[in-house]
Amino acid sequence: MTESEFDAYFMRMALREAAKAAESREVPTGCVIVAPAVLEPAHDGHEAVFDFDPLKARILARAHNQTEGLGDATAHAEMLALTSAFSAKGDWRLTGSRLYVTKEPCPMCAGAIVLARNDAVIWGLSDPKRGGGTEFGIFSHPGINHHPKVVAGVLEDESRFILQNFFKSRRK
């Protein structure tokens, strides 16, 4: 399986989490954090080589927005998934992991992702008004010490569809 097929596989899982949020009348954003199997560990300045077989990957966390249900402005899918992943890994450093989220992380979540040291952040739909990566440049800011790989637009149409349908139904 290619890296892009691997990303689509786990983005579908994040979309299922987003659907759970919508069912609970939360903004439908879903997040999954995955640690792919390592073929060759990082050494001598070379990056690790990963096995992009989803059956060999370890799912560290799954979450969806719960701000309304928990009455907590920080209960975004990414924040909840990060907390679960720290517990699952037994470490606050999530190196070697990939974070999948259906909508581009906000600045709060982008900052937390940088601090957690995820290797990559993959999202479906960009947020040109409030996106932590596109609008605020957090993932590429020269003042930070960790710059995750960013992949935008994975299953973008599906991510857009679930958000648009949610807001259309709320306006009715």
Short mmCIF file of C-alpha atoms in Angstrom, two decimals:
data_model
loop_
_atom_site.label_atom_id
_atom_site.label_comp_id
_atom_site.label_asym_id
_atom_site.label_seq_id
_atom_site.Cartn_x
_atom_site.Cartn_y
_atom_site.Cartn_z
CA MET A 1 0.00 0.00 0.00
CA THR A 2 1.30 3.48 -0.81
CA GLU A 3 1.61 6.27 1.74
CA SER A 4 -1.32 8.13 0.15
CA GLU A 5 -3.52 5.00 0.29
CA PHE A 6 -2.51 4.56 3.94
CA ASP A 7 -3.51 8.17 4.60
CA ALA A 8 -6.89 7.70 2.90
CA TYR A 9 -7.51 4.52 4.93
CA PHE A 10 -7.10 6.33 8.24
CA MET A 11 -8.87 9.48 7.05
CA ARG A 12 -11.94 7.28 6.47
CA MET A 13 -11.68 6.27 10.11
CA ALA A 14 -11.49 9.96 11.09
CA LEU A 15 -14.61 10.60 8.97
CA ARG A 16 -16.44 7.92 10.97
CA GLU A 17 -15.47 9.79 14.12
CA ALA A 18 -16.78 13.02 12.54
CA ALA A 19 -20.10 11.27 11.88
CA LYS A 20 -20.30 10.39 15.60
CA ALA A 21 -19.84 14.07 16.42
CA ALA A 22 -22.62 15.06 14.01
CA GLU A 23 -24.96 12.49 15.61
CA SER A 24 -24.30 14.22 18.95
CA ARG A 25 -24.95 17.66 17.41
CA GLU A 26 -21.28 18.57 17.62
CA VAL A 27 -19.36 20.18 14.76
CA PRO A 28 -18.41 17.04 12.80
CA THR A 29 -14.67 16.82 13.15
CA GLY A 30 -12.95 13.50 13.73
CA CYS A 31 -9.36 12.62 14.54
CA VAL A 32 -7.28 9.44 14.55
CA ILE A 33 -3.65 9.12 15.65
CA VAL A 34 -1.69 6.20 14.22
CA ALA A 35 1.81 4.82 14.67
CA PRO A 36 2.83 3.02 11.46
CA ALA A 37 5.10 0.00 11.81
CA VAL A 38 8.79 0.90 11.50
CA LEU A 39 10.85 -0.90 8.84
CA GLU A 40 14.09 0.94 9.65
CA PRO A 41 14.52 3.19 12.68
CA ALA A 42 16.03 6.65 12.28
CA HIS A 43 19.84 6.65 12.51
CA ASP A 44 22.86 8.75 11.54
CA GLY A 45 20.75 11.69 10.37
CA HIS A 46 18.45 9.50 8.25
CA GLU A 47 14.70 9.46 8.82
CA ALA A 48 12.90 6.31 9.85
CA VAL A 49 11.36 4.17 7.11
CA PHE A 50 7.77 3.14 7.76
CA ASP A 51 5.65 0.21 6.62
CA PHE A 52 2.42 1.69 5.27
CA ASP A 53 0.36 -1.43 5.87
CA PRO A 54 -2.65 -0.35 7.95
CA LEU A 55 -2.94 -3.83 9.45
CA LYS A 56 0.53 -3.43 10.99
CA ALA A 57 -0.10 0.10 12.29
CA ARG A 58 -1.05 0.81 15.89
CA ILE A 59 -4.04 3.07 16.44
CA LEU A 60 -3.11 5.22 19.43
CA ALA A 61 -6.34 7.21 19.64
CA ARG A 62 -9.67 8.10 18.03
CA ALA A 63 -11.83 11.05 18.99
CA HIS A 64 -14.43 13.51 17.78
CA ASN A 65 -15.48 16.98 18.84
CA GLN A 66 -17.22 17.07 22.22
CA THR A 67 -17.22 20.77 23.09
CA GLU A 68 -20.99 20.94 23.58
CA GLY A 69 -21.36 17.63 25.39
CA LEU A 70 -18.50 18.28 27.79
CA GLY A 71 -19.08 22.02 28.04
CA ASP A 72 -15.39 22.52 27.30
CA ALA A 73 -14.08 24.91 24.63
CA THR A 74 -10.89 22.83 24.36
CA ALA A 75 -12.67 19.50 23.71
CA HIS A 76 -11.74 19.48 20.04
CA ALA A 77 -11.21 16.12 18.36
CA GLU A 78 -7.45 16.68 18.11
CA MET A 79 -7.05 17.65 21.78
CA LEU A 80 -9.03 14.63 22.98
CA ALA A 81 -7.13 12.30 20.65
CA LEU A 82 -3.76 13.70 21.75
CA THR A 83 -4.60 13.10 25.41
CA SER A 84 -5.64 9.51 24.65
CA ALA A 85 -2.53 8.92 22.53
CA PHE A 86 -0.21 10.16 25.31
CA SER A 87 -1.81 7.63 27.62
CA ALA A 88 -1.68 4.80 25.07
CA LYS A 89 1.97 5.45 24.28
CA GLY A 90 2.97 6.22 27.86
CA ASP A 91 4.80 9.34 26.70
CA TRP A 92 3.92 12.91 25.74
CA ARG A 93 6.19 12.64 22.69
CA LEU A 94 4.29 11.12 19.79
CA THR A 95 7.26 10.84 17.46
CA GLY A 96 6.68 8.24 14.78
CA SER A 97 2.94 8.97 14.70
CA ARG A 98 0.59 10.47 12.13
CA LEU A 99 -2.43 12.54 13.11
CA TYR A 100 -5.46 12.44 10.80
CA VAL A 101 -8.20 15.04 11.15
CA THR A 102 -11.13 15.81 8.89
CA LYS A 103 -10.75 19.61 9.14
CA GLU A 104 -7.55 21.61 9.42
CA PRO A 105 -6.57 22.12 13.06
CA CYS A 106 -7.29 25.47 14.70
CA PRO A 107 -4.35 27.40 16.23
CA MET A 108 -4.88 25.76 19.65
CA CYS A 109 -4.80 22.26 18.19
CA ALA A 110 -1.93 23.08 15.83
CA GLY A 111 0.14 24.26 18.78
CA ALA A 112 -0.64 21.09 20.72
CA ILE A 113 0.31 18.95 17.69
CA VAL A 114 3.66 20.73 17.44
CA LEU A 115 4.30 20.19 21.15
CA ALA A 116 3.35 16.50 20.86
CA ARG A 117 5.89 16.05 18.06
CA ASN A 118 3.67 14.07 15.69
CA ASP A 119 5.68 13.26 12.55
CA ALA A 120 2.82 14.23 10.25
CA VAL A 121 -0.54 15.96 10.35
CA ILE A 122 -2.95 15.01 7.59
CA TRP A 123 -6.25 16.79 7.12
CA GLY A 124 -9.19 16.65 4.78
CA LEU A 125 -10.58 20.16 4.47
CA SER A 126 -8.47 23.29 4.87
CA ASP A 127 -9.80 26.21 6.91
CA PRO A 128 -8.60 29.41 5.20
CA LYS A 129 -10.16 31.64 7.89
CA ARG A 130 -9.03 29.94 11.09
CA GLY A 131 -6.57 27.21 10.07
CA GLY A 132 -3.55 26.79 12.29
CA GLY A 133 -1.46 25.76 9.30
CA THR A 134 -2.76 27.73 6.33
CA GLU A 135 -3.82 30.98 8.00
CA PHE A 136 -1.52 31.16 11.02
CA GLY A 137 1.48 29.18 9.71
CA ILE A 138 2.04 27.36 13.00
CA PHE A 139 3.38 24.15 11.46
CA SER A 140 6.01 26.02 9.43
CA HIS A 141 6.80 28.89 11.81
CA PRO A 142 10.59 29.36 12.07
CA GLY A 143 10.37 29.97 15.83
CA ILE A 144 9.23 26.47 16.71
CA ASN A 145 11.48 23.48 17.22
CA HIS A 146 9.33 20.83 15.53
CA HIS A 147 7.83 20.98 12.05
CA PRO A 148 5.54 18.04 11.23
CA LYS A 149 5.00 17.01 7.67
CA VAL A 150 1.70 18.49 6.48
CA VAL A 151 -0.57 16.75 3.97
CA ALA A 152 -3.76 18.64 3.12
CA GLY A 153 -6.74 17.61 1.02
CA VAL A 154 -6.94 13.88 1.82
CA LEU A 155 -10.59 12.91 1.17
CA GLU A 156 -11.35 16.63 0.98
CA ASP A 157 -14.72 16.19 -0.75
CA GLU A 158 -15.96 13.78 1.91
CA SER A 159 -14.75 16.08 4.68
CA ARG A 160 -16.45 19.08 3.08
CA PHE A 161 -19.69 17.13 2.57
CA ILE A 162 -20.08 16.14 6.22
CA LEU A 163 -19.43 19.71 7.42
CA GLN A 164 -21.73 21.33 4.86
CA ASN A 165 -24.56 18.91 5.59
CA PHE A 166 -24.21 19.53 9.32
CA PHE A 167 -24.46 23.30 8.96
CA LYS A 168 -27.30 23.09 6.42
CA SER A 169 -29.30 20.98 8.85
CA ARG A 170 -28.61 23.41 11.70
CA ARG A 171 -29.90 26.34 9.65
CA LYS A 172 -33.23 24.60 8.97
#
